[in-house]
Amino acid sequence: MIVLNNVHKSYVTGNNSLHVLKGIDLEIGAGEFVSIMGSSGSGKSTLLNILGILDDYDQGDYVLNGRTIRNLNETNAAVLRNELIGFVFQSFNLISFKNARENVALPLYYQKVSRRKRNLIAMEYLDRMGLKEWADHLPSELSGGQKQRVAIARALISNPKVILADEPTGALDTTTSFEVMEILKEVNDQGITVIIVTHEHDIAAMTKKIIRLKDGVIEEVIKNGELKMYREKVMAE
Ligand code: ADP
Ligand code: MG
């Protein structure tokens, strides 16, 4: 599904260049449930933005679903994003003056689906998130966990192959965080590849593979037996 080969990325501001990703090699198969972990500034969001074709990279290769992603113009990038990727953000990114149903339906609006049809489909997704009764409410009337479930419904409505979530539990309390992770696990159980960025050990422990970033390189990949030990350690804390 996702293959990165020696990917480098620097940010240039004025005369300064900051080398953020320093040769990332990574393979994520269809249907995986992966977390990208690392301390603040280690390059997690930069990596996720490249995976989501929200940003480009300087060197190396990125192949997504069999297609090399390089130097795409914004139109082509948008087409691929709409076809393949759903995004979930720490700050939910809901439109404040639209209700839950309208927020969920928004990607279908851009696909020119009729209002009647997109509202019907949005209601199905809200129902799946247990939010049918909240369809007419504005984001400001929802709890953090409800807002994130609306955002997940919006990410799912265009039938993506991959969900990319940047600190999806970063603004939530522990109980709500685990509820949101439970939903992402169910999404993954339906065959969608889920990749989340987090700096919390207990959240990473709920995924099936942990990629540890440090200073722009992959320091460690934790899976299988090691992941079992990691989970036991996290639970003991
Ligand atoms: P993380 O998500 O792991 O906290 P980021 O990928 O957001 O890390 O950032 C990695 C480094 O790159 C940080 O030092 C950050 O300040 C810098 N950075 C991120 N985005 C930009 C940008 N658009 N322009 C310049 N520097 C940036
Ligand atoms: Mg970040």
PDB file of C-alpha atoms and ligand atoms in Angstrom:
ATOM      1  CA  MET A   1       0.000   0.000   0.000  1.00  0.00           C
ATOM      2  CA  ILE A   2       2.740   2.417   1.087  1.00  0.00           C
ATOM      3  CA  VAL A   3       6.439   2.168   0.268  1.00  0.00           C
ATOM      4  CA  LEU A   4       8.988   4.837   1.141  1.00  0.00           C
ATOM      5  CA  ASN A   5      12.569   4.584   0.000  1.00  0.00           C
ATOM      6  CA  ASN A   6      15.239   6.849   1.446  1.00  0.00           C
ATOM      7  CA  VAL A   7      12.866   9.817   1.773  1.00  0.00           C
ATOM      8  CA  HIS A   8      14.416  13.118   2.796  1.00  0.00           C
ATOM      9  CA  LYS A   9      12.696  16.388   3.621  1.00  0.00           C
ATOM     10  CA  SER A  10      14.093  19.770   4.598  1.00  0.00           C
ATOM     11  CA  TYR A  11      12.286  22.980   5.381  1.00  0.00           C
ATOM     12  CA  VAL A  12      13.963  26.052   4.000  1.00  0.00           C
ATOM     13  CA  THR A  13      13.194  29.407   5.587  1.00  0.00           C
ATOM     14  CA  GLY A  14      15.272  32.319   4.426  1.00  0.00           C
ATOM     15  CA  ASN A  15      18.919  31.282   4.617  1.00  0.00           C
ATOM     16  CA  ASN A  16      18.233  28.409   6.981  1.00  0.00           C
ATOM     17  CA  SER A  17      17.537  24.824   6.049  1.00  0.00           C
ATOM     18  CA  LEU A  18      16.209  22.315   8.578  1.00  0.00           C
ATOM     19  CA  HIS A  19      16.791  18.681   7.641  1.00  0.00           C
ATOM     20  CA  VAL A  20      13.712  17.011   9.178  1.00  0.00           C
ATOM     21  CA  LEU A  21      13.472  13.564   7.536  1.00  0.00           C
ATOM     22  CA  LYS A  22      16.851  11.969   6.991  1.00  0.00           C
ATOM     23  CA  GLY A  23      16.335   8.885   4.870  1.00  0.00           C
ATOM     24  CA  ILE A  24      13.064   7.154   5.753  1.00  0.00           C
ATOM     25  CA  ASP A  25      12.595   3.564   4.546  1.00  0.00           C
ATOM     26  CA  LEU A  26       9.144   2.266   5.295  1.00  0.00           C
ATOM     27  CA  GLU A  27       6.663  -0.318   4.094  1.00  0.00           C
ATOM     28  CA  ILE A  28       3.045  -0.422   5.242  1.00  0.00           C
ATOM     29  CA  GLY A  29       0.810  -3.109   3.771  1.00  0.00           C
ATOM     30  CA  ALA A  30      -2.902  -2.872   3.001  1.00  0.00           C
ATOM     31  CA  GLY A  31      -4.961  -3.452   6.144  1.00  0.00           C
ATOM     32  CA  GLU A  32      -2.218  -2.629   8.651  1.00  0.00           C
ATOM     33  CA  PHE A  33      -2.865  -0.679  11.867  1.00  0.00           C
ATOM     34  CA  VAL A  34       0.277   1.341  12.523  1.00  0.00           C
ATOM     35  CA  SER A  35       1.376   4.095  14.861  1.00  0.00           C
ATOM     36  CA  ILE A  36       4.194   6.534  14.278  1.00  0.00           C
ATOM     37  CA  MET A  37       5.699   7.522  17.610  1.00  0.00           C
ATOM     38  CA  GLY A  38       8.345   9.989  18.617  1.00  0.00           C
ATOM     39  CA  SER A  39       8.928  13.059  20.712  1.00  0.00           C
ATOM     40  CA  SER A  40       7.790  16.506  19.647  1.00  0.00           C
ATOM     41  CA  GLY A  41       9.778  17.774  16.667  1.00  0.00           C
ATOM     42  CA  SER A  42      10.964  14.336  15.556  1.00  0.00           C
ATOM     43  CA  GLY A  43       9.220  14.700  12.180  1.00  0.00           C
ATOM     44  CA  LYS A  44       6.011  12.716  12.705  1.00  0.00           C
ATOM     45  CA  SER A  45       3.634  15.269  11.177  1.00  0.00           C
ATOM     46  CA  THR A  46       6.063  15.944   8.349  1.00  0.00           C
ATOM     47  CA  LEU A  47       6.087  12.233   7.532  1.00  0.00           C
ATOM     48  CA  LEU A  48       2.292  11.951   7.780  1.00  0.00           C
ATOM     49  CA  ASN A  49       1.837  15.003   5.536  1.00  0.00           C
ATOM     50  CA  ILE A  50       4.048  13.405   2.898  1.00  0.00           C
ATOM     51  CA  LEU A  51       2.085  10.139   3.161  1.00  0.00           C
ATOM     52  CA  GLY A  52      -1.130  12.157   2.726  1.00  0.00           C
ATOM     53  CA  ILE A  53       0.227  14.054  -0.308  1.00  0.00           C
ATOM     54  CA  LEU A  54      -0.274  17.283   1.613  1.00  0.00           C
ATOM     55  CA  ASP A  55       3.410  18.055   1.265  1.00  0.00           C
ATOM     56  CA  ASP A  56       6.199  16.957  -1.053  1.00  0.00           C
ATOM     57  CA  TYR A  57       9.652  15.554  -0.296  1.00  0.00           C
ATOM     58  CA  ASP A  58      13.124  16.353  -1.599  1.00  0.00           C
ATOM     59  CA  GLN A  59      14.752  13.009  -2.264  1.00  0.00           C
ATOM     60  CA  GLY A  60      13.869   9.324  -2.437  1.00  0.00           C
ATOM     61  CA  ASP A  61      10.675   7.588  -3.591  1.00  0.00           C
ATOM     62  CA  TYR A  62       7.129   7.326  -2.345  1.00  0.00           C
ATOM     63  CA  VAL A  63       4.824   4.755  -3.889  1.00  0.00           C
ATOM     64  CA  LEU A  64       1.170   4.799  -2.800  1.00  0.00           C
ATOM     65  CA  ASN A  65      -1.178   2.078  -4.011  1.00  0.00           C
ATOM     66  CA  GLY A  66       1.211   1.291  -6.881  1.00  0.00           C
ATOM     67  CA  ARG A  67       1.658   4.918  -7.954  1.00  0.00           C
ATOM     68  CA  THR A  68       4.811   6.936  -7.603  1.00  0.00           C
ATOM     69  CA  ILE A  69       3.995  10.178  -5.836  1.00  0.00           C
ATOM     70  CA  ARG A  70       6.314  12.901  -7.006  1.00  0.00           C
ATOM     71  CA  ASN A  71       5.931  16.487  -8.201  1.00  0.00           C
ATOM     72  CA  LEU A  72       2.152  16.238  -8.461  1.00  0.00           C
ATOM     73  CA  ASN A  73       0.337  19.469  -9.106  1.00  0.00           C
ATOM     74  CA  GLU A  74      -2.351  20.399  -6.580  1.00  0.00           C
ATOM     75  CA  THR A  75      -5.210  19.146  -8.806  1.00  0.00           C
ATOM     76  CA  ASN A  76      -3.706  15.683  -9.268  1.00  0.00           C
ATOM     77  CA  ALA A  77      -2.732  15.488  -5.605  1.00  0.00           C
ATOM     78  CA  ALA A  78      -6.313  16.360  -4.635  1.00  0.00           C
ATOM     79  CA  VAL A  79      -7.742  13.684  -6.930  1.00  0.00           C
ATOM     80  CA  LEU A  80      -5.529  11.012  -5.368  1.00  0.00           C
ATOM     81  CA  ARG A  81      -6.276  12.210  -1.844  1.00  0.00           C
ATOM     82  CA  ASN A  82     -10.027  12.101  -2.485  1.00  0.00           C
ATOM     83  CA  GLU A  83      -9.762   8.636  -3.958  1.00  0.00           C
ATOM     84  CA  LEU A  84      -7.488   7.023  -1.375  1.00  0.00           C
ATOM     85  CA  ILE A  85      -7.130   8.935   1.867  1.00  0.00           C
ATOM     86  CA  GLY A  86      -9.221  10.053   4.823  1.00  0.00           C
ATOM     87  CA  PHE A  87      -7.724  12.517   7.303  1.00  0.00           C
ATOM     88  CA  VAL A  88      -8.324  12.891  11.033  1.00  0.00           C
ATOM     89  CA  PHE A  89      -6.696  15.704  13.011  1.00  0.00           C
ATOM     90  CA  GLN A  90      -6.060  16.464  16.676  1.00  0.00           C
ATOM     91  CA  SER A  91      -8.170  19.627  16.453  1.00  0.00           C
ATOM     92  CA  PHE A  92     -11.016  17.855  14.543  1.00  0.00           C
ATOM     93  CA  ASN A  93     -11.084  20.524  11.795  1.00  0.00           C
ATOM     94  CA  LEU A  94     -14.876  20.638  11.659  1.00  0.00           C
ATOM     95  CA  ILE A  95     -16.640  23.614  10.116  1.00  0.00           C
ATOM     96  CA  SER A  96     -18.106  25.492  13.051  1.00  0.00           C
ATOM     97  CA  PHE A  97     -21.224  26.856  11.319  1.00  0.00           C
ATOM     98  CA  LYS A  98     -22.252  23.510   9.812  1.00  0.00           C
ATOM     99  CA  ASN A  99     -23.998  20.790  11.790  1.00  0.00           C
ATOM    100  CA  ALA A 100     -22.657  17.255  12.254  1.00  0.00           C
ATOM    101  CA  ARG A 101     -24.519  15.862   9.230  1.00  0.00           C
ATOM    102  CA  GLU A 102     -23.329  18.662   6.947  1.00  0.00           C
ATOM    103  CA  ASN A 103     -19.742  18.234   8.149  1.00  0.00           C
ATOM    104  CA  VAL A 104     -19.823  14.502   7.444  1.00  0.00           C
ATOM    105  CA  ALA A 105     -21.464  15.061   4.047  1.00  0.00           C
ATOM    106  CA  LEU A 106     -18.919  17.666   2.907  1.00  0.00           C
ATOM    107  CA  PRO A 107     -16.596  15.344   0.897  1.00  0.00           C
ATOM    108  CA  LEU A 108     -19.657  14.193  -1.101  1.00  0.00           C
ATOM    109  CA  TYR A 109     -20.545  17.815  -1.839  1.00  0.00           C
ATOM    110  CA  TYR A 110     -17.155  18.181  -3.538  1.00  0.00           C
ATOM    111  CA  GLN A 111     -17.905  14.974  -5.457  1.00  0.00           C
ATOM    112  CA  LYS A 112     -21.114  16.641  -6.677  1.00  0.00           C
ATOM    113  CA  VAL A 113     -23.435  14.139  -4.994  1.00  0.00           C
ATOM    114  CA  SER A 114     -26.963  15.567  -4.667  1.00  0.00           C
ATOM    115  CA  ARG A 115     -27.918  17.099  -1.333  1.00  0.00           C
ATOM    116  CA  ARG A 116     -30.606  14.480  -0.657  1.00  0.00           C
ATOM    117  CA  LYS A 117     -28.271  11.594  -1.334  1.00  0.00           C
ATOM    118  CA  ARG A 118     -25.292  12.959   0.569  1.00  0.00           C
ATOM    119  CA  ASN A 119     -27.438  13.689   3.617  1.00  0.00           C
ATOM    120  CA  LEU A 120     -28.772  10.129   3.547  1.00  0.00           C
ATOM    121  CA  ILE A 121     -25.266   8.669   3.336  1.00  0.00           C
ATOM    122  CA  ALA A 122     -23.978  11.057   6.029  1.00  0.00           C
ATOM    123  CA  MET A 123     -26.751   9.834   8.349  1.00  0.00           C
ATOM    124  CA  GLU A 124     -25.610   6.235   7.808  1.00  0.00           C
ATOM    125  CA  TYR A 125     -22.063   7.124   8.830  1.00  0.00           C
ATOM    126  CA  LEU A 126     -23.239   9.162  11.822  1.00  0.00           C
ATOM    127  CA  ASP A 127     -25.359   6.186  12.852  1.00  0.00           C
ATOM    128  CA  ARG A 128     -22.309   3.927  12.655  1.00  0.00           C
ATOM    129  CA  MET A 129     -20.538   6.320  15.032  1.00  0.00           C
ATOM    130  CA  GLY A 130     -23.526   6.255  17.405  1.00  0.00           C
ATOM    131  CA  LEU A 131     -24.304   9.897  16.659  1.00  0.00           C
ATOM    132  CA  LYS A 132     -27.606   9.764  14.795  1.00  0.00           C
ATOM    133  CA  GLU A 133     -29.306  11.871  17.468  1.00  0.00           C
ATOM    134  CA  TRP A 134     -26.622  14.537  17.129  1.00  0.00           C
ATOM    135  CA  ALA A 135     -26.952  15.115  13.378  1.00  0.00           C
ATOM    136  CA  ASP A 136     -28.504  18.590  13.730  1.00  0.00           C
ATOM    137  CA  HIS A 137     -26.047  19.823  16.325  1.00  0.00           C
ATOM    138  CA  LEU A 138     -23.206  22.239  15.681  1.00  0.00           C
ATOM    139  CA  PRO A 139     -19.645  21.230  16.654  1.00  0.00           C
ATOM    140  CA  SER A 140     -19.784  23.667  19.589  1.00  0.00           C
ATOM    141  CA  GLU A 141     -22.635  21.584  21.037  1.00  0.00           C
ATOM    142  CA  LEU A 142     -20.629  18.330  20.933  1.00  0.00           C
ATOM    143  CA  SER A 143     -18.047  16.882  23.325  1.00  0.00           C
ATOM    144  CA  GLY A 144     -14.472  16.326  22.165  1.00  0.00           C
ATOM    145  CA  GLY A 145     -15.068  12.620  21.646  1.00  0.00           C
ATOM    146  CA  GLN A 146     -18.252  13.301  19.659  1.00  0.00           C
ATOM    147  CA  LYS A 147     -16.424  15.828  17.496  1.00  0.00           C
ATOM    148  CA  GLN A 148     -13.695  13.318  16.728  1.00  0.00           C
ATOM    149  CA  ARG A 149     -16.323  10.695  15.824  1.00  0.00           C
ATOM    150  CA  VAL A 150     -17.908  13.203  13.426  1.00  0.00           C
ATOM    151  CA  ALA A 151     -14.445  13.785  11.934  1.00  0.00           C
ATOM    152  CA  ILE A 152     -13.906  10.027  11.541  1.00  0.00           C
ATOM    153  CA  ALA A 153     -17.303   9.674   9.846  1.00  0.00           C
ATOM    154  CA  ARG A 154     -16.313  12.485   7.465  1.00  0.00           C
ATOM    155  CA  ALA A 155     -12.997  10.740   6.749  1.00  0.00           C
ATOM    156  CA  LEU A 156     -14.792   7.459   5.979  1.00  0.00           C
ATOM    157  CA  ILE A 157     -17.579   8.780   3.778  1.00  0.00           C
ATOM    158  CA  SER A 158     -15.486   8.840   0.596  1.00  0.00           C
ATOM    159  CA  ASN A 159     -14.507   5.180   1.070  1.00  0.00           C
ATOM    160  CA  PRO A 160     -10.758   5.659   1.544  1.00  0.00           C
ATOM    161  CA  LYS A 161      -8.174   2.881   1.502  1.00  0.00           C
ATOM    162  CA  VAL A 162      -6.094   4.648   4.150  1.00  0.00           C
ATOM    163  CA  ILE A 163      -6.950   6.718   7.211  1.00  0.00           C
ATOM    164  CA  LEU A 164      -4.189   9.086   8.346  1.00  0.00           C
ATOM    165  CA  ALA A 165      -4.680  10.489  11.824  1.00  0.00           C
ATOM    166  CA  ASP A 166      -2.331  13.081  13.361  1.00  0.00           C
ATOM    167  CA  GLU A 167      -2.584  12.898  17.169  1.00  0.00           C
ATOM    168  CA  PRO A 168      -6.300  11.944  16.963  1.00  0.00           C
ATOM    169  CA  THR A 169      -6.495  11.617  20.755  1.00  0.00           C
ATOM    170  CA  GLY A 170      -4.260  14.583  21.546  1.00  0.00           C
ATOM    171  CA  ALA A 171      -7.135  16.800  22.681  1.00  0.00           C
ATOM    172  CA  LEU A 172      -9.096  14.090  24.524  1.00  0.00           C
ATOM    173  CA  ASP A 173      -9.104  12.674  28.048  1.00  0.00           C
ATOM    174  CA  THR A 174      -7.938   9.094  28.614  1.00  0.00           C
ATOM    175  CA  THR A 175     -11.359   7.397  28.529  1.00  0.00           C
ATOM    176  CA  THR A 176     -12.446   9.255  25.397  1.00  0.00           C
ATOM    177  CA  SER A 177      -9.055   8.571  23.795  1.00  0.00           C
ATOM    178  CA  PHE A 178      -9.555   4.838  24.228  1.00  0.00           C
ATOM    179  CA  GLU A 179     -13.082   5.099  22.763  1.00  0.00           C
ATOM    180  CA  VAL A 180     -11.727   6.856  19.688  1.00  0.00           C
ATOM    181  CA  MET A 181      -8.953   4.235  19.366  1.00  0.00           C
ATOM    182  CA  GLU A 182     -11.611   1.522  19.637  1.00  0.00           C
ATOM    183  CA  ILE A 183     -13.441   3.121  16.676  1.00  0.00           C
ATOM    184  CA  LEU A 184     -10.212   3.327  14.651  1.00  0.00           C
ATOM    185  CA  LYS A 185      -9.624  -0.346  15.432  1.00  0.00           C
ATOM    186  CA  GLU A 186     -13.105  -1.186  14.095  1.00  0.00           C
ATOM    187  CA  VAL A 187     -12.358   0.863  10.975  1.00  0.00           C
ATOM    188  CA  ASN A 188      -9.167  -1.177  10.562  1.00  0.00           C
ATOM    189  CA  ASP A 189     -11.094  -4.432  11.121  1.00  0.00           C
ATOM    190  CA  GLN A 190     -13.086  -3.536   7.994  1.00  0.00           C
ATOM    191  CA  GLY A 191      -9.858  -3.683   5.997  1.00  0.00           C
ATOM    192  CA  ILE A 192      -8.900  -0.002   5.887  1.00  0.00           C
ATOM    193  CA  THR A 193      -5.235   0.768   6.536  1.00  0.00           C
ATOM    194  CA  VAL A 194      -4.987   3.022   9.599  1.00  0.00           C
ATOM    195  CA  ILE A 195      -1.892   5.076  10.389  1.00  0.00           C
ATOM    196  CA  ILE A 196      -1.869   7.276  13.464  1.00  0.00           C
ATOM    197  CA  VAL A 197       0.713   9.666  14.834  1.00  0.00           C
ATOM    198  CA  THR A 198       0.971   9.845  18.603  1.00  0.00           C
ATOM    199  CA  HIS A 199       3.472  10.559  21.346  1.00  0.00           C
ATOM    200  CA  GLU A 200       1.528   8.538  23.931  1.00  0.00           C
ATOM    201  CA  HIS A 201       2.737   5.022  24.716  1.00  0.00           C
ATOM    202  CA  ASP A 202      -0.671   3.674  25.720  1.00  0.00           C
ATOM    203  CA  ILE A 203      -2.240   4.877  22.455  1.00  0.00           C
ATOM    204  CA  ALA A 204       0.588   3.416  20.360  1.00  0.00           C
ATOM    205  CA  ALA A 205       0.204   0.139  22.284  1.00  0.00           C
ATOM    206  CA  MET A 206      -3.315  -0.228  20.848  1.00  0.00           C
ATOM    207  CA  THR A 207      -1.979  -0.437  17.274  1.00  0.00           C
ATOM    208  CA  LYS A 208      -0.388  -3.513  15.712  1.00  0.00           C
ATOM    209  CA  LYS A 209       2.946  -2.002  14.726  1.00  0.00           C
ATOM    210  CA  ILE A 210       4.854   0.912  16.221  1.00  0.00           C
ATOM    211  CA  ILE A 211       7.318   2.914  14.155  1.00  0.00           C
ATOM    212  CA  ARG A 212       9.591   4.989  16.389  1.00  0.00           C
ATOM    213  CA  LEU A 213      10.964   8.149  14.857  1.00  0.00           C
ATOM    214  CA  LYS A 214      13.909   9.936  16.377  1.00  0.00           C
ATOM    215  CA  ASP A 215      15.528  13.034  14.896  1.00  0.00           C
ATOM    216  CA  GLY A 216      14.182  12.245  11.439  1.00  0.00           C
ATOM    217  CA  VAL A 217      15.203   8.603  11.220  1.00  0.00           C
ATOM    218  CA  ILE A 218      13.353   5.411  12.089  1.00  0.00           C
ATOM    219  CA  GLU A 219      14.953   4.273  15.290  1.00  0.00           C
ATOM    220  CA  GLU A 220      12.947   1.106  15.814  1.00  0.00           C
ATOM    221  CA  VAL A 221       9.929  -0.843  14.537  1.00  0.00           C
ATOM    222  CA  ILE A 222       8.053  -2.688  17.269  1.00  0.00           C
ATOM    223  CA  LYS A 223       5.824  -5.587  16.223  1.00  0.00           C
ATOM    224  CA  ASN A 224       4.884  -9.192  17.002  1.00  0.00           C
ATOM    225  CA  GLY A 225       6.570 -10.522  20.165  1.00  0.00           C
ATOM    226  CA  GLU A 226       8.251  -7.222  20.962  1.00  0.00           C
ATOM    227  CA  LEU A 227       4.901  -5.461  20.720  1.00  0.00           C
ATOM    228  CA  LYS A 228       3.447  -7.928  23.237  1.00  0.00           C
ATOM    229  CA  MET A 229       6.238  -7.078  25.664  1.00  0.00           C
ATOM    230  CA  TYR A 230       5.761  -3.371  24.974  1.00  0.00           C
ATOM    231  CA  ARG A 231       2.028  -3.654  25.766  1.00  0.00           C
ATOM    232  CA  GLU A 232       2.729  -5.483  29.021  1.00  0.00           C
ATOM    233  CA  LYS A 233       5.212  -2.787  30.017  1.00  0.00           C
ATOM    234  CA  VAL A 234       2.736   0.017  29.193  1.00  0.00           C
ATOM    235  CA  MET A 235      -0.049  -1.688  31.153  1.00  0.00           C
ATOM    236  CA  ALA A 236       2.186  -2.125  34.183  1.00  0.00           C
ATOM    237  CA  GLU A 237       2.842   1.640  34.325  1.00  0.00           C
TER     238      GLU A 237
HETATM  239  P1  ADP B   1       6.335  16.365  15.141  1.00  0.00           P
HETATM  240  O1  ADP B   1       5.029  16.199  14.459  1.00  0.00           O
HETATM  241  O2  ADP B   1       7.068  15.074  15.380  1.00  0.00           O
HETATM  242  O3  ADP B   1       6.246  17.164  16.402  1.00  0.00           O
HETATM  243  P2  ADP B   1       7.021  18.016  12.847  1.00  0.00           P
HETATM  244  O4  ADP B   1       7.084  17.084  11.694  1.00  0.00           O
HETATM  245  O5  ADP B   1       5.796  18.838  12.974  1.00  0.00           O
HETATM  246  O6  ADP B   1       7.322  17.205  14.180  1.00  0.00           O
HETATM  247  O7  ADP B   1       8.258  19.009  12.803  1.00  0.00           O
HETATM  248  C1  ADP B   1       9.597  18.589  12.682  1.00  0.00           C
HETATM  249  C2  ADP B   1      10.501  19.822  12.670  1.00  0.00           C
HETATM  250  O8  ADP B   1      10.252  20.566  11.503  1.00  0.00           O
HETATM  251  C3  ADP B   1      10.271  20.765  13.843  1.00  0.00           C
HETATM  252  O9  ADP B   1      11.518  21.266  14.234  1.00  0.00           O
HETATM  253  C4  ADP B   1       9.399  21.851  13.239  1.00  0.00           C
HETATM  254  O10 ADP B   1       9.599  23.066  13.893  1.00  0.00           O
HETATM  255  C5  ADP B   1       9.871  21.904  11.797  1.00  0.00           C
HETATM  256  N1  ADP B   1       8.802  22.283  10.861  1.00  0.00           N
HETATM  257  C6  ADP B   1       7.605  21.661  10.693  1.00  0.00           C
HETATM  258  N2  ADP B   1       6.879  22.243   9.731  1.00  0.00           N
HETATM  259  C7  ADP B   1       7.631  23.277   9.250  1.00  0.00           C
HETATM  260  C8  ADP B   1       7.428  24.253   8.229  1.00  0.00           C
HETATM  261  N3  ADP B   1       6.316  24.302   7.496  1.00  0.00           N
HETATM  262  N4  ADP B   1       8.433  25.167   8.029  1.00  0.00           N
HETATM  263  C9  ADP B   1       9.562  25.130   8.748  1.00  0.00           C
HETATM  264  N5  ADP B   1       9.808  24.226   9.727  1.00  0.00           N
HETATM  265  C10 ADP B   1       8.864  23.308   9.982  1.00  0.00           C
HETATM  266 MG    MG B   2       3.104  16.800  14.944  1.00  0.00          MG
END
